[in-house]
XYZ file of C-alpha atoms in Angstrom:
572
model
C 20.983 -0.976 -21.331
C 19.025 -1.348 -18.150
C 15.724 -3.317 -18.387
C 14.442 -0.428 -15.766
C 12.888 3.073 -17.073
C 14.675 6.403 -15.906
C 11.543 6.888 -12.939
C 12.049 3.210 -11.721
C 16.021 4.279 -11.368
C 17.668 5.425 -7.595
C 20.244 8.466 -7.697
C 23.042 6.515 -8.396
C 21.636 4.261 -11.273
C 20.391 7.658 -12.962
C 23.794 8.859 -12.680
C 25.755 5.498 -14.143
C 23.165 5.677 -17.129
C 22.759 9.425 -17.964
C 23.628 11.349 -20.846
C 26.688 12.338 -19.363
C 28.253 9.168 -18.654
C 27.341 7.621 -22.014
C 28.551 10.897 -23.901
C 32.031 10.256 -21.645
C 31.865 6.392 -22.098
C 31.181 6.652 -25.802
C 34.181 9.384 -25.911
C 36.308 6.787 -24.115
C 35.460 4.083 -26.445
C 36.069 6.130 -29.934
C 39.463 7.181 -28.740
C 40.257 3.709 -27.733
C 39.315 2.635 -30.592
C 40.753 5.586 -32.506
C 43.783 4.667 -30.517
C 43.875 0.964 -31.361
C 43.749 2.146 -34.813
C 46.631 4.584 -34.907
C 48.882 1.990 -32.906
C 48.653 -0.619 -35.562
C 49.198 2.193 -38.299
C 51.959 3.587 -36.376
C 53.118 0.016 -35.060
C 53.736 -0.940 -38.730
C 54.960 2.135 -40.132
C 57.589 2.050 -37.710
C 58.348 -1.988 -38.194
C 58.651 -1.345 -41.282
C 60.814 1.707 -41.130
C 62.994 -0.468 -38.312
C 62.940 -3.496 -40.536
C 64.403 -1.209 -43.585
C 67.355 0.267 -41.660
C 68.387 -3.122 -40.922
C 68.322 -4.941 -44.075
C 69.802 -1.438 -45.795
C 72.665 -2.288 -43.292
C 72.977 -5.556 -44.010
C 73.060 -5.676 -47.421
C 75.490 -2.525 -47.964
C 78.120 -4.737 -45.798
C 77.639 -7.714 -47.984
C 78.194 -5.363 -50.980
C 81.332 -3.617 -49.316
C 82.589 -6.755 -48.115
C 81.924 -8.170 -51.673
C 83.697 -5.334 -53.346
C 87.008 -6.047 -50.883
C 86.918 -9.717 -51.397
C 86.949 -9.172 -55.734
C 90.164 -6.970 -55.352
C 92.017 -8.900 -52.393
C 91.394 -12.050 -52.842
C 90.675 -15.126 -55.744
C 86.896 -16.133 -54.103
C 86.192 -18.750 -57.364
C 89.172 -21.058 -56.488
C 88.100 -21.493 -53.269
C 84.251 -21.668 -53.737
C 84.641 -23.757 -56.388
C 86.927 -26.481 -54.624
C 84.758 -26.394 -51.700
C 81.084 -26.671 -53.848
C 83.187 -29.869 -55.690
C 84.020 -31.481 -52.286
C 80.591 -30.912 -51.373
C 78.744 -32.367 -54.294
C 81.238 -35.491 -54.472
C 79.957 -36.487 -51.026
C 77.224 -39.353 -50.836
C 74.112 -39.751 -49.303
C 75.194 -40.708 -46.329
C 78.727 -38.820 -45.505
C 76.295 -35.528 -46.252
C 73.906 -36.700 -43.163
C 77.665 -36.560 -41.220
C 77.239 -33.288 -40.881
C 78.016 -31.449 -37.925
C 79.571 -34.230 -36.807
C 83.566 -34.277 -35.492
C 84.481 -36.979 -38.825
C 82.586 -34.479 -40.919
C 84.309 -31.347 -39.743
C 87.777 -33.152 -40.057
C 87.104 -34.372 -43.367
C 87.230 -30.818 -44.880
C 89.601 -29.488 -42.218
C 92.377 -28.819 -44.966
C 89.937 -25.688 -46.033
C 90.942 -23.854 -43.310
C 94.608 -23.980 -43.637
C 94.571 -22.297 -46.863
C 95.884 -19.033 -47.181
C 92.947 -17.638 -49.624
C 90.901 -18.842 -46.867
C 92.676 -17.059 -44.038
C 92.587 -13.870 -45.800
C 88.833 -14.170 -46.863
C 87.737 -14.712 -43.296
C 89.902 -11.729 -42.158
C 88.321 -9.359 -44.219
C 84.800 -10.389 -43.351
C 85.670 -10.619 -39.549
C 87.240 -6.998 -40.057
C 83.070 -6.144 -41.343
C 81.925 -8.354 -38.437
C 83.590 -6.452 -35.986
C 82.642 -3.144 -37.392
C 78.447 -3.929 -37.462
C 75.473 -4.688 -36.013
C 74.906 -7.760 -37.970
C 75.315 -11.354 -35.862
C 77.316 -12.825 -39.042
C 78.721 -12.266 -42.563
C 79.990 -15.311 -44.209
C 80.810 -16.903 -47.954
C 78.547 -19.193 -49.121
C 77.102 -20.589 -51.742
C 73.620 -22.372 -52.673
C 73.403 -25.674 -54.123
C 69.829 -25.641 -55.774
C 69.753 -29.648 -56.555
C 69.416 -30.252 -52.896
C 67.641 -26.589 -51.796
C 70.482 -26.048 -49.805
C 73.101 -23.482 -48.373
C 76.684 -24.741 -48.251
C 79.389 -22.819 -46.451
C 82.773 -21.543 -47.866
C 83.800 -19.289 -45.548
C 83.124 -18.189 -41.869
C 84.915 -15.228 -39.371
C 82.886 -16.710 -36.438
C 85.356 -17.439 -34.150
C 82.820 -19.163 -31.528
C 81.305 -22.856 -31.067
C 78.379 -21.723 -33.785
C 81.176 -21.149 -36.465
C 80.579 -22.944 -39.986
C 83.317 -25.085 -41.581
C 83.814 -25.416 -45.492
C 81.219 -27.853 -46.663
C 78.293 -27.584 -43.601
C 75.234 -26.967 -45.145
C 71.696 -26.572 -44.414
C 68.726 -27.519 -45.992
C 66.854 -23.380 -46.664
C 63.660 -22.069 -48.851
C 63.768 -22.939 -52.467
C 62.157 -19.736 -53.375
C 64.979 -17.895 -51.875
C 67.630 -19.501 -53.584
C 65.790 -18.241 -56.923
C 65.360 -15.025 -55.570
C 69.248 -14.646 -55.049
C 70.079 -16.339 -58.514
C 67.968 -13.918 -60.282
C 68.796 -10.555 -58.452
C 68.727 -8.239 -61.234
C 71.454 -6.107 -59.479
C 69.290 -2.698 -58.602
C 67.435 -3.577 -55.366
C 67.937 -4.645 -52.289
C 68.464 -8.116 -51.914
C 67.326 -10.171 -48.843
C 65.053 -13.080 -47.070
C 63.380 -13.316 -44.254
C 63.439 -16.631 -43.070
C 62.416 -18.963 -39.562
C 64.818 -21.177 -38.476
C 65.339 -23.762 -36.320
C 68.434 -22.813 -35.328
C 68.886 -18.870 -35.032
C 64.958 -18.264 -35.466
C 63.328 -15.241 -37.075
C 66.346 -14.018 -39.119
C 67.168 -11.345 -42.496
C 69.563 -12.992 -44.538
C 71.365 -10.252 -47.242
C 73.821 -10.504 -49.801
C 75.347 -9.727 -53.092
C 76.591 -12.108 -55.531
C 80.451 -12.775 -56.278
C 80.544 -13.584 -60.024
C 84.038 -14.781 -61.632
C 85.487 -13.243 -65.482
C 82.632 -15.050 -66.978
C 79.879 -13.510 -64.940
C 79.053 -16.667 -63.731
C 77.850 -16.816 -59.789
C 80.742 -18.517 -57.826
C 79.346 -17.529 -54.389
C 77.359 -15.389 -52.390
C 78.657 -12.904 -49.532
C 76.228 -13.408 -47.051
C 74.772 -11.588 -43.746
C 72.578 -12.394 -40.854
C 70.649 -10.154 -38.465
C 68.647 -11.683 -35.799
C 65.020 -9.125 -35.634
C 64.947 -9.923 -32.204
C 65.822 -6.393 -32.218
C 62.857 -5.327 -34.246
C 60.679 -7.155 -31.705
C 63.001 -5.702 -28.897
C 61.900 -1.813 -30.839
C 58.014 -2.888 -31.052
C 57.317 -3.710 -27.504
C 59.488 -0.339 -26.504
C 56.984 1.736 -28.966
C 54.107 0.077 -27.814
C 55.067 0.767 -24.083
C 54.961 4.713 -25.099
C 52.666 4.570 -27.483
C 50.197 3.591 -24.798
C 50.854 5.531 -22.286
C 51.029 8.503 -23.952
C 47.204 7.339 -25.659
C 45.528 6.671 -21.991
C 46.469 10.449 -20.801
C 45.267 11.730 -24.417
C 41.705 9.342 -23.522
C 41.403 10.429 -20.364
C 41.726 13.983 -21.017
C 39.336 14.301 -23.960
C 36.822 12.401 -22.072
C 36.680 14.497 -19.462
C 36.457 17.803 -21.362
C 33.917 16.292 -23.688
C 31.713 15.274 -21.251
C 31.416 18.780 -19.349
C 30.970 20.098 -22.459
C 28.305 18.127 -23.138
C 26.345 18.780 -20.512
C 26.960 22.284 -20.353
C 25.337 22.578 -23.957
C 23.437 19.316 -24.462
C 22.528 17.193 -20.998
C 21.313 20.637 -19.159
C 19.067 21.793 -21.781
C 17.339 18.842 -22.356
C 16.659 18.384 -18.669
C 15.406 21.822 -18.685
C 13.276 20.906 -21.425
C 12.362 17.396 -19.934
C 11.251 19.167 -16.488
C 9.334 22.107 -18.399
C 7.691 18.868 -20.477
C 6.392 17.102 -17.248
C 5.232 20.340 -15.642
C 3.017 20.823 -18.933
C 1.698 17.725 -18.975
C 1.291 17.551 -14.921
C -0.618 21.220 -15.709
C -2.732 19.753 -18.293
C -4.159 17.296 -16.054
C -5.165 19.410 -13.082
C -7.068 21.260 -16.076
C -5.131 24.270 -15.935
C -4.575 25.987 -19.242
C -0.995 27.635 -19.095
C 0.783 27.985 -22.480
C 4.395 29.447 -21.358
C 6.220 25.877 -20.104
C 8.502 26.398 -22.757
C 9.077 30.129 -23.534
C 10.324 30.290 -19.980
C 13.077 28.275 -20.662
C 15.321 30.612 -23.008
C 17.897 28.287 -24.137
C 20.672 30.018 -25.983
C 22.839 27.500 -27.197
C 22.571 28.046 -30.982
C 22.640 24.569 -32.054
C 19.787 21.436 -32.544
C 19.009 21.776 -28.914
C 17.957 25.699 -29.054
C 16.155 24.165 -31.996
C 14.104 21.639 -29.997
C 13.314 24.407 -27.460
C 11.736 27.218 -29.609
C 10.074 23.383 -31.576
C 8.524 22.861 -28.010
C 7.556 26.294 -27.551
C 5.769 26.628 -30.626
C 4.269 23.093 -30.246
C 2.815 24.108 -26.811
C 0.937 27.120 -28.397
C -0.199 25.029 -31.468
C -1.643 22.263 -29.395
C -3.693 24.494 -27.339
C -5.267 25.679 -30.789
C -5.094 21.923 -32.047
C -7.796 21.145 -28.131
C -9.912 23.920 -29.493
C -10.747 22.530 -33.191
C -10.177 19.038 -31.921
C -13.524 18.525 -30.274
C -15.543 19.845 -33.471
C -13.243 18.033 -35.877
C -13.923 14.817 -33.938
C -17.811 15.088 -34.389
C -17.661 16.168 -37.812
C -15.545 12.493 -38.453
C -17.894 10.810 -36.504
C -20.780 12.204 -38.507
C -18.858 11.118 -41.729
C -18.666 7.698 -40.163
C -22.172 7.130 -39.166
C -22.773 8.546 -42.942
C -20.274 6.321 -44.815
C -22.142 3.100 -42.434
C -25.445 4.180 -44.004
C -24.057 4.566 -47.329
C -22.800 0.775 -46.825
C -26.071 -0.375 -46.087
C -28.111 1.664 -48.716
C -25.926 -0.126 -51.175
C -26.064 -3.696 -50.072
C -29.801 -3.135 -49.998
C -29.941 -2.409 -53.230
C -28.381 -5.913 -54.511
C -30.448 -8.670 -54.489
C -29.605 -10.451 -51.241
C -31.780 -12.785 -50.187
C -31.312 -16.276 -50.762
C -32.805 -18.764 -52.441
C -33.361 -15.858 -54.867
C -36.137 -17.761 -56.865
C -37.707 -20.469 -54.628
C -40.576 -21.081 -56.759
C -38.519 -21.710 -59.948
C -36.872 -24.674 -59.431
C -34.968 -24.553 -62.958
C -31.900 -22.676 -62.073
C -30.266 -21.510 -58.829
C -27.989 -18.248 -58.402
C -25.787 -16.838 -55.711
C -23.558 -13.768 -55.531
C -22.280 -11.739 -52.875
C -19.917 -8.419 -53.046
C -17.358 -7.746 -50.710
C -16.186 -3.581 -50.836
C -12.808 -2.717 -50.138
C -13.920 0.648 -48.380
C -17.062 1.097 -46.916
C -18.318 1.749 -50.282
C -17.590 0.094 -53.412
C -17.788 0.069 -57.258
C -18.504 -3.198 -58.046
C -22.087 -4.540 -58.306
C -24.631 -7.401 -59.658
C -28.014 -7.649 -60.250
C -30.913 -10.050 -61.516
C -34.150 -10.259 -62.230
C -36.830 -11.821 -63.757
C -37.681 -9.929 -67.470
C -40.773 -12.108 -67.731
C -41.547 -15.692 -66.472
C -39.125 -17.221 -69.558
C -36.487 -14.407 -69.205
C -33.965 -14.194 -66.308
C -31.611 -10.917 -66.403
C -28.192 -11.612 -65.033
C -25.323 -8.185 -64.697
C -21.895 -8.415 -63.375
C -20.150 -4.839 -63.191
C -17.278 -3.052 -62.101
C -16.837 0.693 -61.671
C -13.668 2.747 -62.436
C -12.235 4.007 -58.895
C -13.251 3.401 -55.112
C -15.086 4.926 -52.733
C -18.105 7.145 -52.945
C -17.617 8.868 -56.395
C -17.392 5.066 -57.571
C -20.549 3.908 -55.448
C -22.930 7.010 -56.889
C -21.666 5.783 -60.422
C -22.289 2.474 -59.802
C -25.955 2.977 -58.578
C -26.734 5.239 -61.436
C -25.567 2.483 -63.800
C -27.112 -0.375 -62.075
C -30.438 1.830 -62.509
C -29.684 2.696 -66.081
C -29.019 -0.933 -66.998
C -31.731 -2.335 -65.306
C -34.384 0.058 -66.908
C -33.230 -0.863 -70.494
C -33.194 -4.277 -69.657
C -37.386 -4.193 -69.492
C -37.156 -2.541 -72.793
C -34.507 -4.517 -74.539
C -33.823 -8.659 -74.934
C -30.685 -8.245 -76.707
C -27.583 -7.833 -74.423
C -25.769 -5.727 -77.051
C -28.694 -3.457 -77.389
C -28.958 -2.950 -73.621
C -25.255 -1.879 -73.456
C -25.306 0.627 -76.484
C -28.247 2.636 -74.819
C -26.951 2.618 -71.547
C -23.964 3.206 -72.873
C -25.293 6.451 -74.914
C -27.551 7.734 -71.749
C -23.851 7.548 -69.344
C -21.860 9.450 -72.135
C -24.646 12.037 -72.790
C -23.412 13.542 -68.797
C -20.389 12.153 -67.535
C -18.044 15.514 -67.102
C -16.110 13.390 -64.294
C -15.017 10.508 -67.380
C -15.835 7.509 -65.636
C -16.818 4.435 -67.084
C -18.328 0.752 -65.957
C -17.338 -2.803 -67.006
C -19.987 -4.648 -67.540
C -20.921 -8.244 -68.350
C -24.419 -8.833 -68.913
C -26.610 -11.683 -69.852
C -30.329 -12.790 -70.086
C -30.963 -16.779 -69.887
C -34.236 -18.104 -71.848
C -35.119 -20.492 -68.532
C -36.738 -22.828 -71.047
C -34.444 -23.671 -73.299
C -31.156 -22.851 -71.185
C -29.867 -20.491 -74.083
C -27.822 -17.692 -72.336
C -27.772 -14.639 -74.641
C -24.757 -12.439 -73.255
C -22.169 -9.101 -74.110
C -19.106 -8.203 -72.900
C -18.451 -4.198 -72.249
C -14.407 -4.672 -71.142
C -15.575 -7.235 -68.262
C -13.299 -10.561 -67.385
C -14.159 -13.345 -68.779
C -16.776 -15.631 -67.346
C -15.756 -19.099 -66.754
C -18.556 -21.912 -67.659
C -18.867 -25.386 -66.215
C -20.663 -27.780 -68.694
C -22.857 -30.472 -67.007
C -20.762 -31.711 -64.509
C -17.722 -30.704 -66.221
C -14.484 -29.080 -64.633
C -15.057 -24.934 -65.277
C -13.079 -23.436 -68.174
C -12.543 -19.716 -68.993
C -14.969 -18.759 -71.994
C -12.781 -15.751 -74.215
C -15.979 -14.072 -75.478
C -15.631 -11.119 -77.784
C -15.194 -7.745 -75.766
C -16.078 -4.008 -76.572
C -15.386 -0.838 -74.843
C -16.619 -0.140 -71.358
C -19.703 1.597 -71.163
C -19.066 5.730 -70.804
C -15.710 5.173 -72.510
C -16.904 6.335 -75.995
C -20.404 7.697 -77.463
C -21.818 5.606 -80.490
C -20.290 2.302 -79.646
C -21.564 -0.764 -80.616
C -21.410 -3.866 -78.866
C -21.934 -7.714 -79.889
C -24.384 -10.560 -78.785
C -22.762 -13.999 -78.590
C -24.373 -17.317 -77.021
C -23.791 -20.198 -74.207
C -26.123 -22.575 -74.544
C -26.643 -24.220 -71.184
C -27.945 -28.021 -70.106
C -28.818 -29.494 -67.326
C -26.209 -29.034 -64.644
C -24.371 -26.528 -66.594
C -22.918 -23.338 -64.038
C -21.423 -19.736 -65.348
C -19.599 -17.758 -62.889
C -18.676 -14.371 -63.561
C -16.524 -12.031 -61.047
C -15.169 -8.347 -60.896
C -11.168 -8.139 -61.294
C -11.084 -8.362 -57.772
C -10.896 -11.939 -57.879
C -7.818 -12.212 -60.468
C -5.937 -9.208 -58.943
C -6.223 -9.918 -55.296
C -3.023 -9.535 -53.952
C -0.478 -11.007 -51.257
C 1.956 -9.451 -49.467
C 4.765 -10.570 -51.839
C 2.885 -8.000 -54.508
C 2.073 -11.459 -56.397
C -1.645 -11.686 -57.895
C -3.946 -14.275 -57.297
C -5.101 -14.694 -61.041
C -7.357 -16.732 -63.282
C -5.539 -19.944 -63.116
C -5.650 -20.150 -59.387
C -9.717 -19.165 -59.379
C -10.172 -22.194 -61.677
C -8.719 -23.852 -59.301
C -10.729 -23.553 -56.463
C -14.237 -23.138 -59.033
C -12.873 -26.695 -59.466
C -12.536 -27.973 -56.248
C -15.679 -29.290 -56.026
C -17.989 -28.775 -59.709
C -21.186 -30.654 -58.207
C -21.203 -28.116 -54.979
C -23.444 -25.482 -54.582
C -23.681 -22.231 -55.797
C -23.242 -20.718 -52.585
C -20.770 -23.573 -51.896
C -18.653 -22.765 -55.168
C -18.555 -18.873 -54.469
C -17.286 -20.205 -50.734
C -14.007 -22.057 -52.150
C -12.767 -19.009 -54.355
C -13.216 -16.997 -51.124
C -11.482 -19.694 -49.209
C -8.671 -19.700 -51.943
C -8.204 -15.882 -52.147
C -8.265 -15.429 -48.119
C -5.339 -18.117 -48.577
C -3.794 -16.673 -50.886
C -3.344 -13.043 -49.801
C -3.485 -14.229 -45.856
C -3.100 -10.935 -43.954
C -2.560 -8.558 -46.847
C -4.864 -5.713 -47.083
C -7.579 -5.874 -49.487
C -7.289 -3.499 -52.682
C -9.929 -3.913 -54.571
C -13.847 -4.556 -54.336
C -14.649 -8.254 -54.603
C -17.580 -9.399 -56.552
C -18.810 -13.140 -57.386
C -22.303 -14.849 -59.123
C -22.626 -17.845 -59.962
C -25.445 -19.272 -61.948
C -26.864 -23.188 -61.783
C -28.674 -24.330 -64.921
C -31.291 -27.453 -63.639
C -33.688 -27.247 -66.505
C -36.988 -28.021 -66.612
């Protein structure tokens, strides 16, 4: 790929790296490949085929030969007196071998007349073949060895009665357990003749014991010899065949692929070229009348019809943009309506130096669901609320006013938590056609005597930090979120707070904050970071779970609306 673009590009660079050459490169490359593929298919099929022919010719000599010897001949005399001379050797005269002592030792072989005749019928088969010997022999499997008998070769690499050669143990089993049906042969390196296909049949005496083997080599130097002549043709014949297809591909192509899109490509710069001189043409494309019936006539009558919708899409395009702008500036005010209406300025209480209280609520959108509030019932009566609406968004952000309202209201008439909820609870279900509902965690702290009356509509729990003490979650009892149900009832329990004594209470936000890996932040990790440092701050403490979560979830987008207060009791 060339690091230049197409404009940055002379004549002949456009040329080397246009759709035409890479349709007739790619061509090239497939069939080579193709071609590649087919030759070793092919290469193999005929190896093998080659390789078949010459073992079936092989072996069906040995056989014949075999049958010739059994009716002319007595084979087990000979085989027998030869494997005896052989095995009654020592360690040392067998090492002889090859050698003129050795071959004079066993001389008196050849001079037999069984021996005469046996090598006359397999020099008749010799003569007659293809194969570069037939012989008698037989393997001694003690010493994973091949011992001849009997040898026609009438030149220097003949084999006397008694030479032997060490050979593959596995072969020797093969041949000893040929059940008599198949072809029987090994393919074998060797030092001496190299790659070579030994086949044979067994001769057996009355007994059907194995006496000897009748034996044939053939060299696949001719197989190789076959191969490379194949592969010569085979190649030729695939370069014309590449060539050829490449070439008609490639005009093909750009007859129905590289000229349209060119067309197309020219029509496309002329419509944008157009566009910027401010001229307001809409027939670029329906000029062009491509007609070739396939994904590029496609991408024509696409353009065409794009060109007419975008000069619709200019026209609404101006209005649609104001209209999202005024929904912008909207959503903005709605974000700062709402943050008004929590109590945000810090210290809250400056004149009541018996307890200290920070919260702060981060919205997912511009708008959120999640709110707090507190207030001062009377000078011994401090109204704490921690709440989270069902949904995001605006819908959840009207809710969530309306309830902070409702709550609020019935907390100047009511000093019981539990009461509070059940007739806020009441007023939400008496007109909530849109089912929606509020979590809520309220409480109201007696400043004098730190007792923090508190109920639980379907909230998380709060966690409280006793005096210095590391913060624990508090499993209070729970009812059913307020607008869930009409006539619920909901239960008061107590915390009684001393000096130094914090509560912090959250929205799910907190627990359910989320990392990129789809794991949650939780509980345990929040008690973590509230105990990071138990003797900060307020403000301090609701700084190190934010720290913790922005660790936690690092770039991940946030999902939910985040909502923290924490409480400090100092006592009187």
């Amino acid at each position: 790929m060339s690091e230049k673009t197409v404009r940055e590009m002379n004549d002949v660079e456009k040329r080397h790296h246009s759709l035409s050459a890479r349709v007739f490169h790619s061509t090239l490359l497939g069939a080579i490949v193709l071609g590649v593929v087919s030759l070793a298919i092919g290469l193999g099929l005929y190896t093998y085929a080659l390789l078949r022919s010459y073992i079936s010719e092989s072996f069906n000599l040995s056989n014949s030969a075999a049958c010739i010897l059994k009716k002319v001949v007595d084979v087990e005399s000979l085989s027998n007196e030869v494997m005896q001379a052989y095995k009654n050797q020592s360690e040392a005269e067998l090492n002889e071998v090859g050698s003129e002592a050795y071959k004079k030792r066993f001389s008196y072989f050849t001079q037999r007349d069984d021996y005469k005749l046996i090598c006359s019928v397999l020099s008749d088969f010799l003569s007659s073949s293809n194969v570069q010997a037939i012989y008698l022999a037989m393997y001694d499997r003690e010493s994973s060895s091949i011992v001849y008998i009997a040898d026609p070769d009438e030149t220097e690499n003949i084999c006397l009665p008694c030479d032997w050669e060490k050979t593959d143990k596995k072969a020797i089993d093969a041949f000893f357990s040929w059940d008599g049906s198949s072809m029987l042969y090994d393919i074998e390196k060797t030092e001496k003749w190299g790659w070579i296909c030994t086949s044979g049949v067994p001769v057996k005496n009355k007994s059907g014991e194995i006496v000897s083997f009748v034996l044939s080599d053939i060299s696949l130097l001719n197989v190789r010899e076959g191969m490379k002549n194949f592969l010569f043709q085979y190649l030729i014949a695939m370069l014309l065949l590449v060539n050829i297809v490449g070439i008609v591909s490639a005009k093909r192509m750009k007859k129905y692929v590289v000229t349209p899109i060119n067309l197309i490509a020219s029509a496309a710069q002329k419509y944008v070229d157009d566009k910027k001189n401010g001229k307001t043409l809409t027939e670029h494309f329906s000029s062009l009348n491509i007609r070739t019936g396939d994904e590029v006539e496609n991408l024509g009558l696409i353009m065409e019809d794009m060109e007419k919708d975008l000069s619709e899409y200019e026209k609404n395009l101006t209005k649609v943009t104001a209209e999202k702008e005024r929904i912008g500036t909207e959503l903005a005010l709605a974000n700062r309506i709402q943050v008004d209406m929590l109590p945000n300025i810090y210290p809250a209480f400056p004149d009541r130096p018996e307890f200290d209280i920070y919260a702060k609520m981060n919205p997912a959108r511009e708008v959120g669901g999640d709110f707090y509030d507190y207030f001062l019932i009377d000078d011994d009566h401090l109204y704490l609320v921690m709440a989270d609406v069902s949904g995001k968004g605006v819908p959840a952000a009207l809710f969530m006013m309306a309830s902070k309202i409702i709550l609020g209201n019935n907390a100047l008439a009511e000093k019981s938590p539990a009461k509070i909820l059940e007739k806020t609870n009441e007023i939400i279900c008496s007109n909530n056609r849109e089912n929606m509902f509020v979590t809520v965690w309220l409480g109201i702290l007696e400043i004098s005597t730190g007792k923090l009356t508190c109920a639980n509509a379907g909230h998380e729990y709060p966690a409280v930090s006793e005096a210095g003490k590391n913060f624990e979650l508090l499993h209070d009892p729970h009812g059913l979120v307020v607008g869930g149900m009409a006539g619920m009832k909901y239960k008061d329990y107590v915390i009684q707070l001393k000096k130094g004594s914090k509560v912090f209470v959250y929205t799910d936000g907190v627990p359910e904050a989320t990392a990129s890996s789809q794991e949650m932040y939780g509980t345990d990790r929040m008690v973590e970071a509230l105990n990071q440092n138990v003797s900060a701050t307020t403000e301090n403490i609701l700084a190190n779970v934010r720290s913790s979560v922005d660790g936690f979830v690092k770039d991940a987008e946030q999902f939910d609306d985040l909502t923290m207060m924490c409480l400090e009791y100092i006592g009187s």
